[in-house]
PDB file of N, CA and C in Angstrom:
ATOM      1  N   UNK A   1     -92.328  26.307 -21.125  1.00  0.00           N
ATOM      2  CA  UNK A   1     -91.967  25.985 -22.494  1.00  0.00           C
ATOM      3  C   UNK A   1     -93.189  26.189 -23.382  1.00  0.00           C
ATOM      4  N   UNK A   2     -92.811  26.746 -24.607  1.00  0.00           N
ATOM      5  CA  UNK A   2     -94.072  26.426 -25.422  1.00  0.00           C
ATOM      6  C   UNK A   2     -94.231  25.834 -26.459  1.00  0.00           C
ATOM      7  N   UNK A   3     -95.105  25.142 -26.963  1.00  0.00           N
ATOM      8  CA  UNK A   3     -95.164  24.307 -27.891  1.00  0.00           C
ATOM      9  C   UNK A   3     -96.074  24.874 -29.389  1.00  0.00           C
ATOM     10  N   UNK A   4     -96.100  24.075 -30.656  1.00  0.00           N
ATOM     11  CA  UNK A   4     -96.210  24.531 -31.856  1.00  0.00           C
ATOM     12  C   UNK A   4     -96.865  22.637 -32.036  1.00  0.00           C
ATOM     13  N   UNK A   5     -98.154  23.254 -32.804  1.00  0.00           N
ATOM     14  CA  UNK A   5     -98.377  22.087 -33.991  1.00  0.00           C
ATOM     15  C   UNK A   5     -97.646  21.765 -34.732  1.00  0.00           C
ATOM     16  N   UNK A   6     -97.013  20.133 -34.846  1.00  0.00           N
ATOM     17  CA  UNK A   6     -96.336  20.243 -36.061  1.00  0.00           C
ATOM     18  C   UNK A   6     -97.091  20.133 -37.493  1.00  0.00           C
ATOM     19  N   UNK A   7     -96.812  20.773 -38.232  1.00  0.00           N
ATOM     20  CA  UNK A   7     -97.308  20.568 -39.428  1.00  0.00           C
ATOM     21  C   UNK A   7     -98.787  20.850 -39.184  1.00  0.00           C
ATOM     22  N   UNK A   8     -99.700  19.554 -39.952  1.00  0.00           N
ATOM     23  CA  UNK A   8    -100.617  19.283 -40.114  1.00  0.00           C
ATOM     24  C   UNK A   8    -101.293  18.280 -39.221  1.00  0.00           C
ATOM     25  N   UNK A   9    -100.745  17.822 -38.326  1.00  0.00           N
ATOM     26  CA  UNK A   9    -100.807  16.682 -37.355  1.00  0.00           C
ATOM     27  C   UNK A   9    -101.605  17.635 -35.985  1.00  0.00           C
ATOM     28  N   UNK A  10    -101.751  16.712 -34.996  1.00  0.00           N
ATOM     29  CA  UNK A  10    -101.738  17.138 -33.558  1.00  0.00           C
ATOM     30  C   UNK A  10    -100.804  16.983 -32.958  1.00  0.00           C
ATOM     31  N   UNK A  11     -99.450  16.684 -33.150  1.00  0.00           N
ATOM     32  CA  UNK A  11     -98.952  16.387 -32.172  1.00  0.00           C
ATOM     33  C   UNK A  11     -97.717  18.060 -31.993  1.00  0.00           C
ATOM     34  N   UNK A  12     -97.773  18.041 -30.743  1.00  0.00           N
ATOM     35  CA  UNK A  12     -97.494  19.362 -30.519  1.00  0.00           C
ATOM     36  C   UNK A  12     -95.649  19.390 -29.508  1.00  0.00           C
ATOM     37  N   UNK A  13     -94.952  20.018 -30.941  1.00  0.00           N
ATOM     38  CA  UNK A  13     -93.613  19.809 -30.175  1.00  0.00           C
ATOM     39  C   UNK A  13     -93.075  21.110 -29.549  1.00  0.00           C
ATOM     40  N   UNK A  14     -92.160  20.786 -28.775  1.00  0.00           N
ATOM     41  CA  UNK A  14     -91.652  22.352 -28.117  1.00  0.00           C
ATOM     42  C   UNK A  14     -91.017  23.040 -29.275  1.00  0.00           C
ATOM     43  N   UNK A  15     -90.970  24.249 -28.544  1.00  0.00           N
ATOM     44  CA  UNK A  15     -90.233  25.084 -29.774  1.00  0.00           C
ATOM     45  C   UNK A  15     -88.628  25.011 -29.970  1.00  0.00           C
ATOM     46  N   UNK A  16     -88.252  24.695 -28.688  1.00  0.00           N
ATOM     47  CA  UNK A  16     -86.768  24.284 -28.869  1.00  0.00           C
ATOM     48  C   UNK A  16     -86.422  22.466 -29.092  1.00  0.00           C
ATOM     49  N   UNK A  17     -85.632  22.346 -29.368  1.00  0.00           N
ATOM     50  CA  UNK A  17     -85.661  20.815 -29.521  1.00  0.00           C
ATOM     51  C   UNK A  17     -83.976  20.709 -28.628  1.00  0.00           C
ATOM     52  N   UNK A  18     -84.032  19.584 -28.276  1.00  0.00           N
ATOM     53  CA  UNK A  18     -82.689  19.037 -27.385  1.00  0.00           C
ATOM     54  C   UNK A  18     -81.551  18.441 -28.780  1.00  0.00           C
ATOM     55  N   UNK A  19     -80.391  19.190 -29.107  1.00  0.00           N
ATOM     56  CA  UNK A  19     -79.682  18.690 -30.174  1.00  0.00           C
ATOM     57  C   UNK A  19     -78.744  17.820 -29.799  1.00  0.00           C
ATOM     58  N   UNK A  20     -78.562  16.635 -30.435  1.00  0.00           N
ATOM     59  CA  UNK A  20     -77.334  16.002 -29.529  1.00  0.00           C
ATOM     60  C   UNK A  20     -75.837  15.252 -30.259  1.00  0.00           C
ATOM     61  N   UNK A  21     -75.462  16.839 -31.159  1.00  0.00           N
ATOM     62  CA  UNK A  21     -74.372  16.460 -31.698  1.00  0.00           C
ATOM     63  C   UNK A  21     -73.250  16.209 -30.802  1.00  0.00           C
ATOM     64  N   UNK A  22     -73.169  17.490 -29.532  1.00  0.00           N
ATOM     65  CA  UNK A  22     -72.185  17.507 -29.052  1.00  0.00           C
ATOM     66  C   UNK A  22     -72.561  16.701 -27.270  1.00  0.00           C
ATOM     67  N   UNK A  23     -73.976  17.450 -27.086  1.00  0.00           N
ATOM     68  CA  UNK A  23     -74.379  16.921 -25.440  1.00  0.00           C
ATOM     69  C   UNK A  23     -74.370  15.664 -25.470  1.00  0.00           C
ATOM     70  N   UNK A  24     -74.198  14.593 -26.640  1.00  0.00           N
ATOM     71  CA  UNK A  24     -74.058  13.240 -25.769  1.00  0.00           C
ATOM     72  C   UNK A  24     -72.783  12.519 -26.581  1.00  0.00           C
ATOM     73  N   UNK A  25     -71.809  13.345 -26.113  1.00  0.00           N
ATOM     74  CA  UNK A  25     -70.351  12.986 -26.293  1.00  0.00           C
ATOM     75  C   UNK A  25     -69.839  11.728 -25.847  1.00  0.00           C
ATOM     76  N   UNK A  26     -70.455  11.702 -24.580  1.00  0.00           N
ATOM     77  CA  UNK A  26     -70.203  10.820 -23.691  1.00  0.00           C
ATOM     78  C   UNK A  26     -71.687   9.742 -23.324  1.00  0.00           C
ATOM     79  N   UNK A  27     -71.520   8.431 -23.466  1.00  0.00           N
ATOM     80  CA  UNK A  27     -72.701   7.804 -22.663  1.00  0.00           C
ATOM     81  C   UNK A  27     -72.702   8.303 -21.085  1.00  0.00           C
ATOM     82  N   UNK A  28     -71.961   8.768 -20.563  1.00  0.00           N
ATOM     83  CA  UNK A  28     -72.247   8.912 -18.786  1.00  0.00           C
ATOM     84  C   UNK A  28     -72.694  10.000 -18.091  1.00  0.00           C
ATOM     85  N   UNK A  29     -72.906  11.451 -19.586  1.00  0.00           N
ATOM     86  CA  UNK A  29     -73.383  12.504 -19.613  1.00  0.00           C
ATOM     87  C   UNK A  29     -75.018  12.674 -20.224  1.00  0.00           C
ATOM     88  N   UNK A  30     -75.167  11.707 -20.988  1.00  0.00           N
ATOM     89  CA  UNK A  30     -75.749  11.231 -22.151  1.00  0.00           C
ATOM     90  C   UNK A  30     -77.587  11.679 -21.092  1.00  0.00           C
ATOM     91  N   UNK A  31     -77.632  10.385 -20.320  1.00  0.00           N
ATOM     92  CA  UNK A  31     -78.905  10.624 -19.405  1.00  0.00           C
ATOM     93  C   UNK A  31     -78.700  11.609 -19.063  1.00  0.00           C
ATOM     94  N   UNK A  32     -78.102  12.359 -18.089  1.00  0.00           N
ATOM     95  CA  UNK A  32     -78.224  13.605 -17.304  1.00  0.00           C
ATOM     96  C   UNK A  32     -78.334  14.342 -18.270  1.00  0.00           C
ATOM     97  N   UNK A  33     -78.184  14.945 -19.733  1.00  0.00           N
ATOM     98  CA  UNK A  33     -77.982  15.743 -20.560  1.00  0.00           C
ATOM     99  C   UNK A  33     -79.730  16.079 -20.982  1.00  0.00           C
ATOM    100  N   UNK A  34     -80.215  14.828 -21.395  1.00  0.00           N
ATOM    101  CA  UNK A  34     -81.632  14.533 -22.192  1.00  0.00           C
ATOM    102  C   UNK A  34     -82.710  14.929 -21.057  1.00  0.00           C
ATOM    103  N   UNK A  35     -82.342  13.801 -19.548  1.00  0.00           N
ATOM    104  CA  UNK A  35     -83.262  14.399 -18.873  1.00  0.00           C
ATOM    105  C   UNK A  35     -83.360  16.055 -18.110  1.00  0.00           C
ATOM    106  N   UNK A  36     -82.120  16.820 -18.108  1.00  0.00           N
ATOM    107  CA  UNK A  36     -82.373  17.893 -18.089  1.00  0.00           C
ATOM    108  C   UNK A  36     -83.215  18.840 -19.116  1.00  0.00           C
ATOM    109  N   UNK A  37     -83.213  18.151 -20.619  1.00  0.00           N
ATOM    110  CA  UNK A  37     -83.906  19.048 -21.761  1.00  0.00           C
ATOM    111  C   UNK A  37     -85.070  18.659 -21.266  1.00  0.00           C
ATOM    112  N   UNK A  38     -85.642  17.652 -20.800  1.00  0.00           N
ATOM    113  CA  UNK A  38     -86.948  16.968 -20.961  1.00  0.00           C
ATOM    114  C   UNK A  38     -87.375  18.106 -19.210  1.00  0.00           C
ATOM    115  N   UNK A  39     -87.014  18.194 -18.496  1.00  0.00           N
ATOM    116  CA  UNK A  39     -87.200  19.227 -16.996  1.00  0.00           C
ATOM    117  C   UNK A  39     -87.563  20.347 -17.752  1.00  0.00           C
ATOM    118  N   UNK A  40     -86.743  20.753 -18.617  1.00  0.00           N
ATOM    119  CA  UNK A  40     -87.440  22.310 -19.194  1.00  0.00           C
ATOM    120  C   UNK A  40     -88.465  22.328 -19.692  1.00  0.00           C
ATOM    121  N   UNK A  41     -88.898  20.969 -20.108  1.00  0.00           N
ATOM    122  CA  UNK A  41     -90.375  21.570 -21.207  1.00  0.00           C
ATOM    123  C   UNK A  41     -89.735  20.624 -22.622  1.00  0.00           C
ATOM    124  N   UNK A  42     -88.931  20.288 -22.754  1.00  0.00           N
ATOM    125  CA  UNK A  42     -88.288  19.989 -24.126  1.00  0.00           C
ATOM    126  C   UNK A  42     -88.798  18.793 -23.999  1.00  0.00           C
ATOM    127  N   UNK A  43     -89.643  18.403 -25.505  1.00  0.00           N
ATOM    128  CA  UNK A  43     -89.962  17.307 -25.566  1.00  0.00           C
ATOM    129  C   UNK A  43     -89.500  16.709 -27.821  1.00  0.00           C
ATOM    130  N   UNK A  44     -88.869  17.180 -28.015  1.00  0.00           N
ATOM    131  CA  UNK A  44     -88.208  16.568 -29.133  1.00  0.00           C
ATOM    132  C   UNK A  44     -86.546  17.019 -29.001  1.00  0.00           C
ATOM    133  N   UNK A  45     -86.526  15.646 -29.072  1.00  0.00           N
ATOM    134  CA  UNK A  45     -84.742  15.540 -29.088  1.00  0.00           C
ATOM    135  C   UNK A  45     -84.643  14.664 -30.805  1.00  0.00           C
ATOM    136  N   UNK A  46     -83.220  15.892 -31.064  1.00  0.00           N
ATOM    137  CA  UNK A  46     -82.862  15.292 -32.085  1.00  0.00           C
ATOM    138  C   UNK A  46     -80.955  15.021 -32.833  1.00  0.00           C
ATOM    139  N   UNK A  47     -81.048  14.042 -33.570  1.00  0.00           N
ATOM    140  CA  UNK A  47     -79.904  13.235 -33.307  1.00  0.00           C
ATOM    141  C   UNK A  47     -79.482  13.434 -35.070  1.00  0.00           C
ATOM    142  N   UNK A  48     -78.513  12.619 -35.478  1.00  0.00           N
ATOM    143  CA  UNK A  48     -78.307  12.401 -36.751  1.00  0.00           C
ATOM    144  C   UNK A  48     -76.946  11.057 -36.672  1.00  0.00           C
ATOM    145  N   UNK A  49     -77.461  10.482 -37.742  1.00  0.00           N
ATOM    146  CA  UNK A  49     -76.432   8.837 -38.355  1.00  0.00           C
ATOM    147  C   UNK A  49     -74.837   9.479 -38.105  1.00  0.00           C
ATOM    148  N   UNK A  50     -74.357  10.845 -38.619  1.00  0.00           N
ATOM    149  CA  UNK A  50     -73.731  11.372 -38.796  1.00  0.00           C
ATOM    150  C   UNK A  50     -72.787  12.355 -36.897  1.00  0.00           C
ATOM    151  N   UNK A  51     -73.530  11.843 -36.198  1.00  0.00           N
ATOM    152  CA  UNK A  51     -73.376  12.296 -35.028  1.00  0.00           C
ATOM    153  C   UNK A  51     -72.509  11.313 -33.615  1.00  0.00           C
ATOM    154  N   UNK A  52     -71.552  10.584 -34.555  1.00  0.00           N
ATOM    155  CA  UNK A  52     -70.581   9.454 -33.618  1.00  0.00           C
ATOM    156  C   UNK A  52     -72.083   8.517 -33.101  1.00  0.00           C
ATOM    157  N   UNK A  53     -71.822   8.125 -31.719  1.00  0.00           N
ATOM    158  CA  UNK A  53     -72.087   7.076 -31.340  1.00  0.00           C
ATOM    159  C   UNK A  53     -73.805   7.514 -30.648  1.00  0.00           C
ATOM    160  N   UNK A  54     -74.203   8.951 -30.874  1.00  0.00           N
ATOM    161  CA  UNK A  54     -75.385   9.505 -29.809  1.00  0.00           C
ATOM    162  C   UNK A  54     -76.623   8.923 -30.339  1.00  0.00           C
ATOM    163  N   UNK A  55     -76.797   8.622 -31.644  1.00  0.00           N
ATOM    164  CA  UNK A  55     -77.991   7.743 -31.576  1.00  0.00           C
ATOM    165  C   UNK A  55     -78.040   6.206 -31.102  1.00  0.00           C
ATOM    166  N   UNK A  56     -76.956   5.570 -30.324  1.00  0.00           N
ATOM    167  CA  UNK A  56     -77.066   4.494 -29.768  1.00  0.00           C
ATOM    168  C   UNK A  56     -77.118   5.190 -28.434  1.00  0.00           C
ATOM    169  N   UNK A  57     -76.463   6.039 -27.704  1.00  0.00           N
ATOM    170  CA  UNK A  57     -76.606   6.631 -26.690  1.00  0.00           C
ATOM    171  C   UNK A  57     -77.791   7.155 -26.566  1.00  0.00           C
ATOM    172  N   UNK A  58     -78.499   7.524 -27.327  1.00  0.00           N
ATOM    173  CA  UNK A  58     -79.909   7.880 -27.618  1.00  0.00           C
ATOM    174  C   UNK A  58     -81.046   7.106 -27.064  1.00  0.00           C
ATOM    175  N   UNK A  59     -80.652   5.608 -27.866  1.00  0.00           N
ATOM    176  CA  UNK A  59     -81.306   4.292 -27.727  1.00  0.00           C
ATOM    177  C   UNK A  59     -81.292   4.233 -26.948  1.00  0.00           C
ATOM    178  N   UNK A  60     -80.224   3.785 -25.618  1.00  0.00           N
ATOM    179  CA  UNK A  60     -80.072   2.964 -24.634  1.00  0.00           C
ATOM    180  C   UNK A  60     -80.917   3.799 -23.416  1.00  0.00           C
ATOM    181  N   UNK A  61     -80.795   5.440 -23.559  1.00  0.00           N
ATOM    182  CA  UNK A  61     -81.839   6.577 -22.958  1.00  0.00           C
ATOM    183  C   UNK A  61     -83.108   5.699 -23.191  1.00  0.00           C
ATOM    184  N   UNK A  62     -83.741   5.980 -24.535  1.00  0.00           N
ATOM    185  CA  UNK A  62     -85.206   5.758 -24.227  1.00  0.00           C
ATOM    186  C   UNK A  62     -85.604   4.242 -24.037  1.00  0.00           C
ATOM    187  N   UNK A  63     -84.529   3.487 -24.102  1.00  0.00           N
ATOM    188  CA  UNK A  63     -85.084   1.845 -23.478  1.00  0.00           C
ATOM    189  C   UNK A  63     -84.989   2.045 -22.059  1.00  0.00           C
ATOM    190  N   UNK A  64     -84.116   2.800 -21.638  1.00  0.00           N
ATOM    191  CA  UNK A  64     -84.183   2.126 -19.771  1.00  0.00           C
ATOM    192  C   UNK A  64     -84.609   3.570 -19.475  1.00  0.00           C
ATOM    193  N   UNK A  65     -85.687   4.516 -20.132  1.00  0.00           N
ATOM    194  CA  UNK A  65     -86.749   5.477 -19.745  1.00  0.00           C
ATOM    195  C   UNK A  65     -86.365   6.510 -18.920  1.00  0.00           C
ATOM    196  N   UNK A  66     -87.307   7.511 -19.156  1.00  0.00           N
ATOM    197  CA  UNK A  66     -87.193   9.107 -18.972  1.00  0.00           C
ATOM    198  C   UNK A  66     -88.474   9.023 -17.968  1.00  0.00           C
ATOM    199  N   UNK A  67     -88.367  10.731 -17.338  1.00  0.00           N
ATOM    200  CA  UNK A  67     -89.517  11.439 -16.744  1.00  0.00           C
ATOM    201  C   UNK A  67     -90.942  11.668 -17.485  1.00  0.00           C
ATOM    202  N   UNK A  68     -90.560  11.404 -19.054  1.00  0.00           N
ATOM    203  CA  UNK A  68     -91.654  11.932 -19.510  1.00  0.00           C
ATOM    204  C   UNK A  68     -91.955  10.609 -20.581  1.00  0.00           C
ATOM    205  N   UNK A  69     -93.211  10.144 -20.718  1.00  0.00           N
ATOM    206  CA  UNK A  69     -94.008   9.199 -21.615  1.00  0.00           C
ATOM    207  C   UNK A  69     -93.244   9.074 -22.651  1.00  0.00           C
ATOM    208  N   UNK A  70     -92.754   7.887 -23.047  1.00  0.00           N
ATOM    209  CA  UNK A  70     -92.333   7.612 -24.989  1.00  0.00           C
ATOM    210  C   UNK A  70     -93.201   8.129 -25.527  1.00  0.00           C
ATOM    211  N   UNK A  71     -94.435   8.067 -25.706  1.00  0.00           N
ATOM    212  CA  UNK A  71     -95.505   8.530 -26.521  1.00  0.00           C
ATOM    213  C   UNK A  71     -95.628  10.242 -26.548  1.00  0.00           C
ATOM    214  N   UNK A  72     -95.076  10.601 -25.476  1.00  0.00           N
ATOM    215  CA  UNK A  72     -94.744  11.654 -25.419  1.00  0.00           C
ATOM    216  C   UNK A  72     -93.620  13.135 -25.641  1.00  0.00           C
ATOM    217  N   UNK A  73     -92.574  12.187 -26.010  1.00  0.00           N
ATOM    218  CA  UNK A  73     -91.244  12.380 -26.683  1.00  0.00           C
ATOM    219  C   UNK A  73     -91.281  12.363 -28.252  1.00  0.00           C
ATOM    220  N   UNK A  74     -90.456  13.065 -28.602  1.00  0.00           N
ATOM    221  CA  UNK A  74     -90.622  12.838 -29.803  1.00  0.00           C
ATOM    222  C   UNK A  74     -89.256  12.742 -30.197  1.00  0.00           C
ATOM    223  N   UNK A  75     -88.598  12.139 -31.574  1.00  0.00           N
ATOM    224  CA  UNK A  75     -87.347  11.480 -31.827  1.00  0.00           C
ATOM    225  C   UNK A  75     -87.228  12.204 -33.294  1.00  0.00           C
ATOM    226  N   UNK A  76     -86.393  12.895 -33.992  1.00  0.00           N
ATOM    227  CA  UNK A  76     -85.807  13.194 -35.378  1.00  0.00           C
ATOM    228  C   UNK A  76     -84.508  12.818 -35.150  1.00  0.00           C
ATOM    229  N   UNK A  77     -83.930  12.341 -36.721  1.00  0.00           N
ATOM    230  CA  UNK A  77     -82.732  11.940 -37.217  1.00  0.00           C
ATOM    231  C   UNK A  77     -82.457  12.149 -38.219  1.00  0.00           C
ATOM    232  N   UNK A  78     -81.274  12.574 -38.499  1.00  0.00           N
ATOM    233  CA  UNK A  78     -80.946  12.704 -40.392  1.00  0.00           C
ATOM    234  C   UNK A  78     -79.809  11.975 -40.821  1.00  0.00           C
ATOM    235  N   UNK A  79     -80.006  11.236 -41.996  1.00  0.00           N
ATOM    236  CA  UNK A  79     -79.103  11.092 -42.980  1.00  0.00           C
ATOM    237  C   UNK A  79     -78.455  12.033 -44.186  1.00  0.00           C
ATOM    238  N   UNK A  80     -77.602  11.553 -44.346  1.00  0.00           N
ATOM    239  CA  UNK A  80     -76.827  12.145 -45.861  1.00  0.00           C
ATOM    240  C   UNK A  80     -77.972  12.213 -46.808  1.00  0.00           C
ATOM    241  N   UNK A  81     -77.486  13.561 -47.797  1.00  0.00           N
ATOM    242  CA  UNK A  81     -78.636  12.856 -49.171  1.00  0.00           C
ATOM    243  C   UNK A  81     -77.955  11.552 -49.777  1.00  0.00           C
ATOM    244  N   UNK A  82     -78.799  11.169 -50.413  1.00  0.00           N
ATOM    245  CA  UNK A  82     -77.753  10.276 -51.783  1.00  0.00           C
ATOM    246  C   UNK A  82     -78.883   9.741 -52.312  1.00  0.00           C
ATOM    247  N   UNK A  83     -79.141  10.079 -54.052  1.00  0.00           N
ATOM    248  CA  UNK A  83     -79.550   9.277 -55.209  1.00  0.00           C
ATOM    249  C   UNK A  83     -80.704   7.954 -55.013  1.00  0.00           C
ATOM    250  N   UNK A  84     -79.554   7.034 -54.146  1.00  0.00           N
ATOM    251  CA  UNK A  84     -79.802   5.339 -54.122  1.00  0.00           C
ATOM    252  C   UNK A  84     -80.421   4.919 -52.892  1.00  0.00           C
ATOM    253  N   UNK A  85     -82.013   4.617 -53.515  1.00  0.00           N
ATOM    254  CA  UNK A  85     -83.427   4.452 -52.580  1.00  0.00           C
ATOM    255  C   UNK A  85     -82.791   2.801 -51.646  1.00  0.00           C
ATOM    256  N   UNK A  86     -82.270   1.971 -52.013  1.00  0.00           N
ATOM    257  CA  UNK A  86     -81.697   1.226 -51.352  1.00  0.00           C
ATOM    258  C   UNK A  86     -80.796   1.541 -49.855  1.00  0.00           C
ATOM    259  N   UNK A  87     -79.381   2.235 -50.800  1.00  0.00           N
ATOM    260  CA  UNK A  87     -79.062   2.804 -49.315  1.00  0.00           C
ATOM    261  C   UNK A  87     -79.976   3.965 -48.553  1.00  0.00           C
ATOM    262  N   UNK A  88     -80.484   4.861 -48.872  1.00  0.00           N
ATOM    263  CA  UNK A  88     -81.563   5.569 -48.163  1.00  0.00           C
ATOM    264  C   UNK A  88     -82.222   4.393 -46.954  1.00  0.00           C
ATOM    265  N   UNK A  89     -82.660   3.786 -47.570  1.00  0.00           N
ATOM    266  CA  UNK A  89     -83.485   2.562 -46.699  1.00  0.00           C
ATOM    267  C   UNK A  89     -82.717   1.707 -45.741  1.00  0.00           C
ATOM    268  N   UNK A  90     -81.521   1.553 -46.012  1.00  0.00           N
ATOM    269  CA  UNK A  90     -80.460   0.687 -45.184  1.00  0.00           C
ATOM    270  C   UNK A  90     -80.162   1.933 -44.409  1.00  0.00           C
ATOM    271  N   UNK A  91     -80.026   3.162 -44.415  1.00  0.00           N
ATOM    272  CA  UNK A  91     -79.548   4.299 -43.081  1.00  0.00           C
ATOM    273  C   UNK A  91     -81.139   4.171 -42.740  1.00  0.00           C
ATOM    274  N   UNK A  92     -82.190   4.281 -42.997  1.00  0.00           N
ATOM    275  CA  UNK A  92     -82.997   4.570 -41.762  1.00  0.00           C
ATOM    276  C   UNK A  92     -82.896   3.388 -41.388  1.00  0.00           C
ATOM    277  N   UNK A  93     -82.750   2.002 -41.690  1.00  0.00           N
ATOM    278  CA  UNK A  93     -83.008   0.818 -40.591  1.00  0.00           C
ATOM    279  C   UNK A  93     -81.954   1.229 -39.845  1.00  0.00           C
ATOM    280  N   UNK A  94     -81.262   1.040 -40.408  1.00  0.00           N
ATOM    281  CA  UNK A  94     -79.880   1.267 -39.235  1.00  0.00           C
ATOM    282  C   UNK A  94     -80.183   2.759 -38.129  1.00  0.00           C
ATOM    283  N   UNK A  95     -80.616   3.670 -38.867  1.00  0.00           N
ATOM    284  CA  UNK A  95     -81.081   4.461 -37.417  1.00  0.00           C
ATOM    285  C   UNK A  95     -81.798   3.874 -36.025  1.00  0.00           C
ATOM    286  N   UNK A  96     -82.953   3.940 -37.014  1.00  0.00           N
ATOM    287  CA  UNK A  96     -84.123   2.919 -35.642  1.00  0.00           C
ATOM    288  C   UNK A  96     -83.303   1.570 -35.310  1.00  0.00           C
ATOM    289  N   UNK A  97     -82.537   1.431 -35.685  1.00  0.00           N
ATOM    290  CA  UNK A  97     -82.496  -0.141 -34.907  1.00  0.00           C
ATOM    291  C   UNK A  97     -81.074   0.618 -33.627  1.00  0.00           C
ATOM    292  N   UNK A  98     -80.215   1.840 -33.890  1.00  0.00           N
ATOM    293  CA  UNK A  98     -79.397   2.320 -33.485  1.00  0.00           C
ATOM    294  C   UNK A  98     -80.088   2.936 -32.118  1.00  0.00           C
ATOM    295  N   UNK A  99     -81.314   3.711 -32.568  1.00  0.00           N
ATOM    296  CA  UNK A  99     -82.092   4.646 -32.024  1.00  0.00           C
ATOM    297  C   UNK A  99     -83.154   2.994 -30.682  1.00  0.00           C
ATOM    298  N   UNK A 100     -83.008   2.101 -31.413  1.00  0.00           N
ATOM    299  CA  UNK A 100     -84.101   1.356 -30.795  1.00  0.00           C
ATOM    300  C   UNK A 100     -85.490   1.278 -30.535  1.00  0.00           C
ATOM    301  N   UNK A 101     -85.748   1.864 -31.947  1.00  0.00           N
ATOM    302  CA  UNK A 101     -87.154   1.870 -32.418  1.00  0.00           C
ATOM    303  C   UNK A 101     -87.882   1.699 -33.645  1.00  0.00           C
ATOM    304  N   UNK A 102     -88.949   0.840 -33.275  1.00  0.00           N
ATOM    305  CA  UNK A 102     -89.767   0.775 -34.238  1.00  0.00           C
ATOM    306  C   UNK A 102     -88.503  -1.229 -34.660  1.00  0.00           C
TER     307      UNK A 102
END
C-alpha cells in the first residue's frame, strides 16, 4: 500500500481509504469487512451521519479493537451542509459519540 502526507501534517494516510456506505450493511460483516481493509495496507476508513447505522457499527469496531493501533487508524465522517452553527455542532457530537470517540 502506499501512503500520502495529509495536508500539512505528518500523519500519513493510505491512498485508498476503506468506504463504508455499503460494506457495513450489516454489524456481522461489519468486523470482517474493516479488518480486511486494514490487511491491505488501508489505514483510513471512512463513514458518514448519512450512512444508516455504520458509524455505530464503526464504533463498536474500534472499541473492541483491530490489528492495527487506534493511533494508527485514522477515522473521517460527513455531515449535511446547513447554515445553523448549532446544528452543525449537534451532528458532529452525535458522530463521535456514534463513532465512540473523543
Amino acid at each position: 500500500m502506499r501512503y500520502r502526507r495529509f495536508g500539512k501534517t505528518n500523519l500519513q494516510l493510505s491512498v485508498f481509504s476503506c468506504g463504508t456506505m455499503r460494506c457495513l450493511a450489516s454489524e456481522s460483516n461489519a468486523q470482517k469487512t474493516v479488518q480486511q481493509a486494514i490487511d491491505q495496507g488501508i489505514n483510513h476508513l471512512e463513514t458518514a451521519r448519512g450512512y444508516g447505522k455504520s458509524e455505530e457499527y464503526l464504533g463498536n469496531i474500534l472499541k473492541a479493537g483491530l490489528s492495527l493501533p487506534r493511533d494508527q487508524l485514522y477515522i473521517t465522517t460527513k455531515i449535511p451542509p446547513t447554515p445553523d452553527a448549532d446544528l452543525m455542532s449537534q451532528w458532529i457530537n452525535d458522530s463521535l459519540e456514534r463513532l465512540q470517540l473523543d
